[in-house]
Amino acid sequence: MFKLSKPTKMLTKVSIFIFIAIVLLASFKSHAQSPKLELFDSNGAPAGPAIILKSDANMTLTGLINHVVVMQTYQNENPFAVNARYVFPLPDESAVHAMTMRIGERVIKGQIDKKVEAEKKYEEAKKAGKQAALVRQQRANMFITNVANIGPGEQVIIELEYQEIIDYSSGTFAIRFPTTITPRYHAISGEVEVNTQNQAHVNPLPTGWLSPVYSIQNITQNSTQTDNVPSSQFSLNIDIDVGLELVDINSKFHNVDVQNTAFGQYKIALNETNEVNRDFVLEFKPLQKEQAQAAFFTQQFENGDRYGLAMLMPPGDHFTQTQRLPREMVFVVDTSGSMHGQSMEQAKKALFYALSLLDSDDSFNIIGFDNIVTPMSDKPLIASDFNLRRAERFIYSLEADGGTEIQGALNAVLDGSQFDGFVRQVVFLTDGSVSNEDALFKNIQSKLGDSRLFTVGIGSAPNSFFMRRAADVGKGSFTFIGSTSEVQPKMQQLFDKLAHPAITNLALSDESGNSLDFWPSPLPDLYFGEPIMVAIKLNNAKSVVLAGQTAQGPLSIKLSTQNSSSAQGIAKLWARQKIKSLLLYNEQNTVKDKVQELALTHQLLSPFTAFIAIEQTHIKEVAEQTAQATNAVPQGMAMRLPQTDGQSRLHILLGCILLLGFGALKINRSFKLSRARK
């Protein structure tokens, strides 16, 4: 009988171990590529498939205002009742002012209430077996819908209404509707919580934070199985009535059908299904040779209050005649894991193009950041051929990985300094995938100094809430780049704007010089090609005067309020802008009462108010499970985020295999050495 030596036995065992590990790895990988999205009760027991969500958005554009109705249809296909939850995006400037719950033929109008009270009423209704809906604002662009006790096979429709001001820049109007959320990186702040067992742990999540759940089949590129994964459906219809003939109606990333039903009236419909993995963007231009210089709309209330919405575009010659000043350009690029894929490609292309636009009088630097900050140079460099080639090599070396620690990047570029003889402009390229926005806004405000911060949103679903408000506080502007094909025109527009000084110290008054109650306040710096959009409480003002300071001297623009067009919803937009400014420039606890009162008066969602709707009849079964509707992973995103999920287990298994292989090699080497000695 053949007998194995001791070392050979050991090698055989190790080989079997490695073989089993490889089989387990293959099994794990196969399972990871075709997961099943399942419900679990509070004890962790499987409960069944999740609900199916269908979303519809209907927009009506009149003047400068977009009125939007969003319908969320929750379908429970389980043989038992469930509670539903959905974390979803809306535009960061939206004023959400109405909510309705529909159950079959029954219609329950939602009521605005203090957030704490609304949450209490919802929990009581849920436990009592009543059907109820609760809508809250987690961020200005991130909302949460909770629906209690959806019966077996039942549909519940939640209808939300909001208003927003249409974007206008360089002669082009634009609307943007987000359909999914880029996963947020939660920076660990070092705050420690102590539980009942006196065990301390660091909590990286913001208080009350609820994260989206993502459809796993979108994460794995080679997955073809979608068992038990709900398919979200989305439809979008837009009615445009601006009274002007339009040209270049262009849906940037989706296929649409366009009908011109009458002069100045257009109907647009999305003709794709399940395209919910990137922001929808529609751009259009009025058929006119010159850009719009001003537009004014007013709303009259029965109590005598009058509100106005003004768009003012200073003449371009105030900018183009101004001598160009030398600049220091600092490009800060996000290289965190959420930027992996198309977002990183867009950022690199934007940087390469930005370098080509630098003048020999300019100086520049490039700073990459994830968990750590990596500057190209310790100090700004002259834009010489040698330094530009060095910069190109640095850009090629950038790779997306790690967490989105924006705080460190801001500390590296902002220190409150003043600059004489040149303009210092910081261009921040990121998807804004963070949850600690408020702390970052305060950091920018305290350290901005004489710098100006311009944010460039990269990716298919960037966090525009962070980037727009960071630009507001940084006295700059926000640019959204949704694909690599947009990099060149969008960066060219940005650099055309940055090449000329801004109008600063902007203020509004009436014809007698009396200050007006206007928002946003303070008004941001004004740049070439971008108008100022401002909501104003007019009182008895017959005209509005915009005053500011340019490099050539004072600038004053007067606009009559008597020849304005009538519009609805301006008061809500005024209140929404006032709430935004109060929260952006003040500590939240110091303005809570003001914000809450404004939101309740104007029926608006806010951090301190919520919509609640309760059906008073009871159902037979009280739901014991909660299903969270899924979001699609943003297009082009590889989900390379720091996290503790199946990826971690996969890494552990790979590590074990490597250790076993190393052990086998060491044993084999020891065996050979012992034989050589003999």
Short mmCIF file of N, CA and C in Angstrom, two decimals, residues 169-310:
data_model
loop_
_atom_site.label_atom_id
_atom_site.label_comp_id
_atom_site.label_asym_id
_atom_site.label_seq_id
_atom_site.Cartn_x
_atom_site.Cartn_y
_atom_site.Cartn_z
N SER A 169 -30.02 80.31 -18.79
CA SER A 169 -28.60 80.67 -18.88
C SER A 169 -28.20 80.68 -20.34
N SER A 170 -27.46 81.73 -20.72
CA SER A 170 -26.92 81.85 -22.08
C SER A 170 -27.99 81.66 -23.15
N GLY A 171 -29.18 82.24 -22.91
CA GLY A 171 -30.25 82.19 -23.91
C GLY A 171 -31.02 80.90 -23.95
N THR A 172 -30.76 79.97 -22.99
CA THR A 172 -31.40 78.65 -23.01
C THR A 172 -32.15 78.42 -21.71
N PHE A 173 -33.42 77.98 -21.82
CA PHE A 173 -34.20 77.54 -20.66
C PHE A 173 -33.92 76.06 -20.43
N ALA A 174 -34.02 75.63 -19.18
CA ALA A 174 -33.77 74.22 -18.88
C ALA A 174 -34.59 73.79 -17.67
N ILE A 175 -35.09 72.56 -17.73
CA ILE A 175 -35.70 71.92 -16.57
C ILE A 175 -34.99 70.60 -16.34
N ARG A 176 -34.89 70.22 -15.09
CA ARG A 176 -34.18 68.99 -14.74
C ARG A 176 -35.00 68.24 -13.71
N PHE A 177 -35.24 66.95 -13.97
CA PHE A 177 -36.01 66.11 -13.05
C PHE A 177 -35.15 64.90 -12.65
N PRO A 178 -34.79 64.79 -11.38
CA PRO A 178 -33.97 63.65 -10.96
C PRO A 178 -34.83 62.40 -10.78
N THR A 179 -34.31 61.26 -11.19
CA THR A 179 -35.07 60.01 -11.09
C THR A 179 -34.46 59.03 -10.10
N THR A 180 -33.22 59.24 -9.71
CA THR A 180 -32.59 58.36 -8.73
C THR A 180 -31.57 59.16 -7.94
N ILE A 181 -30.93 58.50 -6.97
CA ILE A 181 -30.04 59.19 -6.03
C ILE A 181 -28.66 58.53 -6.07
N THR A 182 -27.62 59.36 -6.22
CA THR A 182 -26.26 58.83 -6.07
C THR A 182 -26.04 58.47 -4.60
N PRO A 183 -25.55 57.26 -4.29
CA PRO A 183 -25.35 56.88 -2.89
C PRO A 183 -24.48 57.88 -2.15
N ARG A 184 -24.88 58.22 -0.94
CA ARG A 184 -24.18 59.23 -0.16
C ARG A 184 -23.09 58.59 0.70
N TYR A 185 -21.95 59.28 0.77
CA TYR A 185 -20.87 58.88 1.67
C TYR A 185 -21.07 59.60 2.98
N HIS A 186 -21.11 58.83 4.09
CA HIS A 186 -21.33 59.42 5.40
C HIS A 186 -19.99 59.59 6.11
N ALA A 187 -19.50 60.83 6.14
CA ALA A 187 -18.23 61.10 6.79
C ALA A 187 -18.35 60.87 8.29
N ILE A 188 -17.37 60.19 8.89
CA ILE A 188 -17.37 59.94 10.33
C ILE A 188 -16.88 61.21 11.02
N SER A 189 -17.75 61.78 11.84
CA SER A 189 -17.43 63.07 12.46
C SER A 189 -16.78 62.93 13.81
N GLY A 190 -16.77 61.71 14.35
CA GLY A 190 -16.16 61.51 15.66
C GLY A 190 -17.15 61.66 16.80
N GLU A 191 -18.44 61.93 16.51
CA GLU A 191 -19.42 62.02 17.56
C GLU A 191 -19.71 60.62 18.09
N VAL A 192 -19.72 60.50 19.42
CA VAL A 192 -19.85 59.19 20.04
C VAL A 192 -21.21 59.08 20.72
N GLU A 193 -21.90 57.97 20.50
CA GLU A 193 -23.15 57.68 21.19
C GLU A 193 -22.91 56.57 22.20
N VAL A 194 -23.61 56.63 23.33
CA VAL A 194 -23.48 55.61 24.36
C VAL A 194 -24.82 54.92 24.50
N ASN A 195 -24.84 53.57 24.36
CA ASN A 195 -26.10 52.86 24.46
C ASN A 195 -26.39 52.46 25.90
N THR A 196 -27.46 51.71 26.07
CA THR A 196 -27.90 51.37 27.43
C THR A 196 -26.92 50.46 28.16
N GLN A 197 -26.09 49.76 27.43
CA GLN A 197 -25.09 48.90 28.07
C GLN A 197 -23.78 49.65 28.30
N ASN A 198 -23.83 51.00 28.15
CA ASN A 198 -22.64 51.84 28.35
C ASN A 198 -21.51 51.49 27.39
N GLN A 199 -21.89 51.03 26.19
CA GLN A 199 -20.88 50.74 25.17
C GLN A 199 -20.90 51.86 24.14
N ALA A 200 -19.77 52.54 24.01
CA ALA A 200 -19.69 53.70 23.11
C ALA A 200 -19.36 53.24 21.69
N HIS A 201 -19.93 53.91 20.71
CA HIS A 201 -19.58 53.65 19.32
C HIS A 201 -19.76 54.92 18.52
N VAL A 202 -18.98 55.03 17.45
CA VAL A 202 -19.06 56.21 16.59
C VAL A 202 -20.18 56.01 15.58
N ASN A 203 -21.07 57.00 15.48
CA ASN A 203 -22.19 56.93 14.54
C ASN A 203 -21.93 57.86 13.37
N PRO A 204 -21.61 57.31 12.18
CA PRO A 204 -21.29 58.18 11.04
C PRO A 204 -22.51 58.76 10.35
N LEU A 205 -23.73 58.29 10.66
CA LEU A 205 -24.91 58.72 9.93
C LEU A 205 -25.53 59.96 10.56
N PRO A 206 -26.04 60.88 9.75
CA PRO A 206 -26.75 62.03 10.29
C PRO A 206 -27.99 61.57 11.05
N THR A 207 -28.42 62.37 12.02
CA THR A 207 -29.57 62.01 12.84
C THR A 207 -30.80 61.81 11.96
N GLY A 208 -31.48 60.66 12.14
CA GLY A 208 -32.70 60.38 11.41
C GLY A 208 -32.51 60.02 9.95
N TRP A 209 -31.28 59.77 9.53
CA TRP A 209 -30.99 59.53 8.11
C TRP A 209 -31.56 58.19 7.65
N LEU A 210 -32.24 58.21 6.50
CA LEU A 210 -32.71 56.99 5.87
C LEU A 210 -32.07 56.90 4.49
N SER A 211 -31.37 55.80 4.22
CA SER A 211 -30.66 55.65 2.95
C SER A 211 -31.54 54.96 1.91
N PRO A 212 -31.34 55.28 0.63
CA PRO A 212 -32.04 54.54 -0.42
C PRO A 212 -31.58 53.09 -0.47
N VAL A 213 -32.42 52.22 -1.03
CA VAL A 213 -32.05 50.84 -1.31
C VAL A 213 -31.97 50.72 -2.83
N TYR A 214 -30.92 50.05 -3.31
CA TYR A 214 -30.67 50.02 -4.75
C TYR A 214 -30.99 48.65 -5.34
N SER A 215 -31.51 48.67 -6.58
CA SER A 215 -31.81 47.44 -7.30
C SER A 215 -30.50 46.74 -7.64
N ILE A 216 -30.27 45.57 -7.06
CA ILE A 216 -28.97 44.91 -7.17
C ILE A 216 -28.67 44.50 -8.61
N GLN A 217 -29.71 44.20 -9.40
CA GLN A 217 -29.44 43.74 -10.76
C GLN A 217 -28.78 44.82 -11.60
N ASN A 218 -28.90 46.10 -11.17
CA ASN A 218 -28.25 47.19 -11.92
C ASN A 218 -26.78 47.31 -11.57
N ILE A 219 -26.36 46.71 -10.45
CA ILE A 219 -24.98 46.85 -10.00
C ILE A 219 -24.07 45.89 -10.75
N THR A 220 -24.53 44.65 -10.94
CA THR A 220 -23.70 43.66 -11.61
C THR A 220 -23.97 43.70 -13.10
N GLN A 221 -22.94 43.98 -13.87
CA GLN A 221 -23.13 44.22 -15.30
C GLN A 221 -23.51 42.96 -16.05
N ASN A 222 -23.08 41.80 -15.58
CA ASN A 222 -23.31 40.57 -16.34
C ASN A 222 -24.56 39.82 -15.87
N SER A 223 -25.28 40.41 -14.90
CA SER A 223 -26.43 39.70 -14.37
C SER A 223 -27.59 39.74 -15.36
N THR A 224 -28.23 38.60 -15.57
CA THR A 224 -29.40 38.54 -16.45
C THR A 224 -30.64 38.12 -15.69
N GLN A 225 -30.50 37.62 -14.45
CA GLN A 225 -31.64 37.17 -13.68
C GLN A 225 -32.13 38.30 -12.80
N THR A 226 -33.44 38.48 -12.74
CA THR A 226 -34.02 39.53 -11.91
C THR A 226 -35.18 38.97 -11.09
N ASP A 227 -35.03 37.75 -10.58
CA ASP A 227 -36.09 37.11 -9.82
C ASP A 227 -36.44 37.96 -8.60
N ASN A 228 -37.74 38.19 -8.42
CA ASN A 228 -38.27 38.89 -7.24
C ASN A 228 -37.77 40.32 -7.11
N VAL A 229 -37.13 40.86 -8.14
CA VAL A 229 -36.70 42.26 -8.08
C VAL A 229 -37.77 43.11 -8.75
N PRO A 230 -38.39 44.04 -8.02
CA PRO A 230 -39.46 44.84 -8.60
C PRO A 230 -38.95 45.75 -9.71
N SER A 231 -39.72 45.87 -10.78
CA SER A 231 -39.31 46.73 -11.89
C SER A 231 -40.02 48.06 -11.76
N SER A 232 -39.30 49.13 -11.46
CA SER A 232 -39.88 50.45 -11.34
C SER A 232 -40.20 50.98 -12.73
N GLN A 233 -41.34 51.62 -12.88
CA GLN A 233 -41.75 52.20 -14.14
C GLN A 233 -41.86 53.71 -13.96
N PHE A 234 -41.60 54.45 -15.03
CA PHE A 234 -41.60 55.90 -14.95
C PHE A 234 -42.13 56.49 -16.24
N SER A 235 -43.03 57.48 -16.11
CA SER A 235 -43.52 58.21 -17.28
C SER A 235 -43.43 59.70 -16.98
N LEU A 236 -43.25 60.49 -18.04
CA LEU A 236 -43.09 61.93 -17.88
C LEU A 236 -43.77 62.64 -19.04
N ASN A 237 -44.62 63.63 -18.73
CA ASN A 237 -45.29 64.44 -19.73
C ASN A 237 -45.12 65.92 -19.38
N ILE A 238 -44.85 66.74 -20.39
CA ILE A 238 -44.58 68.16 -20.17
C ILE A 238 -45.44 68.99 -21.11
N ASP A 239 -46.17 69.97 -20.56
CA ASP A 239 -46.90 70.96 -21.34
C ASP A 239 -46.19 72.29 -21.20
N ILE A 240 -45.77 72.88 -22.33
CA ILE A 240 -45.08 74.16 -22.32
C ILE A 240 -45.97 75.22 -22.95
N ASP A 241 -46.22 76.31 -22.22
CA ASP A 241 -47.02 77.41 -22.74
C ASP A 241 -46.34 78.71 -22.31
N VAL A 242 -45.34 79.13 -23.08
CA VAL A 242 -44.60 80.33 -22.75
C VAL A 242 -44.94 81.49 -23.70
N GLY A 243 -45.82 81.23 -24.67
CA GLY A 243 -46.23 82.30 -25.57
C GLY A 243 -45.18 82.71 -26.58
N LEU A 244 -44.14 81.91 -26.72
CA LEU A 244 -43.06 82.20 -27.65
C LEU A 244 -42.80 80.97 -28.52
N GLU A 245 -42.43 81.21 -29.76
CA GLU A 245 -42.01 80.10 -30.61
C GLU A 245 -40.65 79.61 -30.14
N LEU A 246 -40.53 78.30 -29.99
CA LEU A 246 -39.31 77.72 -29.44
C LEU A 246 -38.50 77.01 -30.52
N VAL A 247 -37.20 76.98 -30.34
CA VAL A 247 -36.31 76.23 -31.22
C VAL A 247 -35.39 75.38 -30.35
N ASP A 248 -34.81 74.38 -30.97
CA ASP A 248 -33.83 73.52 -30.29
C ASP A 248 -34.40 72.92 -29.01
N ILE A 249 -35.61 72.35 -29.08
CA ILE A 249 -36.14 71.60 -27.94
C ILE A 249 -35.38 70.29 -27.88
N ASN A 250 -34.62 70.11 -26.81
CA ASN A 250 -33.65 69.03 -26.80
C ASN A 250 -33.66 68.30 -25.46
N SER A 251 -34.01 67.01 -25.50
CA SER A 251 -33.88 66.16 -24.32
C SER A 251 -32.46 65.59 -24.33
N LYS A 252 -31.66 65.94 -23.31
CA LYS A 252 -30.23 65.65 -23.34
C LYS A 252 -29.90 64.16 -23.27
N PHE A 253 -30.69 63.38 -22.50
CA PHE A 253 -30.28 62.00 -22.25
C PHE A 253 -31.39 60.97 -22.47
N HIS A 254 -32.57 61.43 -22.90
CA HIS A 254 -33.69 60.51 -23.08
C HIS A 254 -34.38 60.79 -24.41
N ASN A 255 -35.07 59.77 -24.93
CA ASN A 255 -35.85 59.94 -26.15
C ASN A 255 -37.23 60.49 -25.79
N VAL A 256 -37.68 61.51 -26.52
CA VAL A 256 -38.98 62.11 -26.25
C VAL A 256 -39.73 62.34 -27.56
N ASP A 257 -41.06 62.44 -27.46
CA ASP A 257 -41.91 62.85 -28.57
C ASP A 257 -42.31 64.30 -28.34
N VAL A 258 -42.20 65.14 -29.38
CA VAL A 258 -42.51 66.56 -29.26
C VAL A 258 -43.63 66.91 -30.24
N GLN A 259 -44.69 67.56 -29.73
CA GLN A 259 -45.79 68.02 -30.56
C GLN A 259 -45.99 69.52 -30.35
N ASN A 260 -46.11 70.27 -31.46
CA ASN A 260 -46.37 71.71 -31.40
C ASN A 260 -47.87 71.90 -31.64
N THR A 261 -48.68 71.93 -30.57
CA THR A 261 -50.14 71.91 -30.69
C THR A 261 -50.72 73.25 -31.11
N ALA A 262 -50.06 74.35 -30.77
CA ALA A 262 -50.50 75.70 -31.14
C ALA A 262 -49.31 76.63 -31.00
N PHE A 263 -49.49 77.90 -31.42
CA PHE A 263 -48.37 78.84 -31.33
C PHE A 263 -47.93 78.98 -29.87
N GLY A 264 -46.65 78.70 -29.62
CA GLY A 264 -46.10 78.84 -28.28
C GLY A 264 -46.47 77.72 -27.33
N GLN A 265 -47.19 76.70 -27.83
CA GLN A 265 -47.62 75.59 -26.97
C GLN A 265 -47.05 74.28 -27.49
N TYR A 266 -46.49 73.50 -26.56
CA TYR A 266 -45.81 72.26 -26.94
C TYR A 266 -46.15 71.17 -25.93
N LYS A 267 -46.28 69.95 -26.44
CA LYS A 267 -46.48 68.77 -25.59
C LYS A 267 -45.31 67.83 -25.80
N ILE A 268 -44.69 67.42 -24.70
CA ILE A 268 -43.50 66.56 -24.76
C ILE A 268 -43.74 65.34 -23.87
N ALA A 269 -43.44 64.17 -24.40
CA ALA A 269 -43.66 62.94 -23.64
C ALA A 269 -42.43 62.04 -23.74
N LEU A 270 -42.04 61.48 -22.62
CA LEU A 270 -40.95 60.50 -22.60
C LEU A 270 -41.43 59.24 -23.30
N ASN A 271 -40.66 58.72 -24.26
CA ASN A 271 -41.08 57.51 -24.95
C ASN A 271 -40.14 56.34 -24.67
N GLU A 272 -39.53 56.36 -23.50
CA GLU A 272 -38.73 55.23 -23.03
C GLU A 272 -39.37 54.68 -21.77
N THR A 273 -39.17 53.40 -21.51
CA THR A 273 -39.69 52.78 -20.29
C THR A 273 -38.53 52.44 -19.36
N ASN A 274 -38.80 52.57 -18.07
CA ASN A 274 -37.84 52.17 -17.03
C ASN A 274 -36.52 52.94 -17.11
N GLU A 275 -36.52 54.14 -17.71
CA GLU A 275 -35.30 54.94 -17.74
C GLU A 275 -35.24 55.80 -16.47
N VAL A 276 -34.94 55.17 -15.35
CA VAL A 276 -34.95 55.87 -14.06
C VAL A 276 -33.58 55.83 -13.41
N ASN A 277 -32.53 55.80 -14.23
CA ASN A 277 -31.18 55.71 -13.67
C ASN A 277 -30.32 56.94 -13.96
N ARG A 278 -30.96 58.04 -14.40
CA ARG A 278 -30.22 59.28 -14.60
C ARG A 278 -31.20 60.45 -14.64
N ASP A 279 -30.70 61.65 -14.40
CA ASP A 279 -31.55 62.83 -14.42
C ASP A 279 -32.10 63.09 -15.81
N PHE A 280 -33.37 63.51 -15.86
CA PHE A 280 -33.97 63.93 -17.12
C PHE A 280 -33.72 65.43 -17.27
N VAL A 281 -33.19 65.84 -18.42
CA VAL A 281 -32.89 67.25 -18.68
C VAL A 281 -33.49 67.64 -20.02
N LEU A 282 -34.29 68.72 -20.01
CA LEU A 282 -34.87 69.26 -21.24
C LEU A 282 -34.43 70.71 -21.39
N GLU A 283 -33.89 71.05 -22.56
CA GLU A 283 -33.47 72.42 -22.84
C GLU A 283 -34.22 72.95 -24.06
N PHE A 284 -34.53 74.25 -24.06
CA PHE A 284 -35.19 74.86 -25.21
C PHE A 284 -34.87 76.35 -25.24
N LYS A 285 -34.94 76.90 -26.47
CA LYS A 285 -34.62 78.31 -26.67
C LYS A 285 -35.79 79.01 -27.35
N PRO A 286 -36.07 80.26 -26.96
CA PRO A 286 -37.06 81.05 -27.70
C PRO A 286 -36.47 81.53 -29.03
N LEU A 287 -37.31 81.63 -30.04
CA LEU A 287 -36.85 82.06 -31.36
C LEU A 287 -36.69 83.59 -31.37
N GLN A 288 -35.52 84.05 -30.98
CA GLN A 288 -35.23 85.47 -30.98
C GLN A 288 -33.72 85.65 -31.09
N LYS A 289 -33.31 86.75 -31.66
CA LYS A 289 -31.89 86.97 -31.90
C LYS A 289 -31.15 87.36 -30.63
N GLU A 290 -31.80 88.18 -29.80
CA GLU A 290 -31.13 88.65 -28.60
C GLU A 290 -31.62 87.87 -27.39
N GLN A 291 -30.75 87.78 -26.39
CA GLN A 291 -31.12 87.10 -25.17
C GLN A 291 -32.14 87.95 -24.41
N ALA A 292 -32.97 87.28 -23.62
CA ALA A 292 -33.91 87.99 -22.77
C ALA A 292 -33.16 88.85 -21.77
N GLN A 293 -33.59 90.10 -21.60
CA GLN A 293 -32.94 91.01 -20.67
C GLN A 293 -33.70 91.09 -19.35
N ALA A 294 -35.02 90.89 -19.38
CA ALA A 294 -35.80 90.98 -18.16
C ALA A 294 -37.15 90.30 -18.35
N ALA A 295 -37.69 89.78 -17.26
CA ALA A 295 -39.05 89.25 -17.23
C ALA A 295 -39.58 89.46 -15.83
N PHE A 296 -40.88 89.79 -15.72
CA PHE A 296 -41.43 90.07 -14.41
C PHE A 296 -42.85 89.51 -14.32
N PHE A 297 -43.13 88.78 -13.23
CA PHE A 297 -44.45 88.20 -13.00
C PHE A 297 -44.88 88.55 -11.57
N THR A 298 -46.17 88.80 -11.39
CA THR A 298 -46.67 89.18 -10.07
C THR A 298 -47.89 88.34 -9.69
N GLN A 299 -48.15 88.27 -8.38
CA GLN A 299 -49.32 87.58 -7.85
C GLN A 299 -49.93 88.46 -6.76
N GLN A 300 -51.23 88.71 -6.88
CA GLN A 300 -51.95 89.58 -5.94
C GLN A 300 -52.80 88.72 -5.01
N PHE A 301 -52.68 88.98 -3.68
CA PHE A 301 -53.49 88.28 -2.71
C PHE A 301 -54.67 89.14 -2.27
N GLU A 302 -55.72 88.45 -1.75
CA GLU A 302 -56.91 89.16 -1.32
C GLU A 302 -56.62 90.13 -0.17
N ASN A 303 -55.63 89.78 0.67
CA ASN A 303 -55.31 90.65 1.81
C ASN A 303 -54.46 91.86 1.40
N GLY A 304 -54.18 92.00 0.11
CA GLY A 304 -53.42 93.15 -0.37
C GLY A 304 -51.96 92.88 -0.59
N ASP A 305 -51.43 91.76 -0.06
CA ASP A 305 -50.02 91.42 -0.28
C ASP A 305 -49.79 91.12 -1.76
N ARG A 306 -48.66 91.60 -2.26
CA ARG A 306 -48.32 91.38 -3.66
C ARG A 306 -46.89 90.83 -3.73
N TYR A 307 -46.73 89.78 -4.53
CA TYR A 307 -45.43 89.14 -4.68
C TYR A 307 -44.98 89.21 -6.14
N GLY A 308 -43.68 89.26 -6.34
CA GLY A 308 -43.15 89.32 -7.69
C GLY A 308 -42.03 88.32 -7.90
N LEU A 309 -41.90 87.87 -9.14
CA LEU A 309 -40.79 87.00 -9.55
C LEU A 309 -40.09 87.68 -10.71
N ALA A 310 -38.83 88.05 -10.50
CA ALA A 310 -38.10 88.82 -11.51
C ALA A 310 -36.91 88.04 -12.03
#
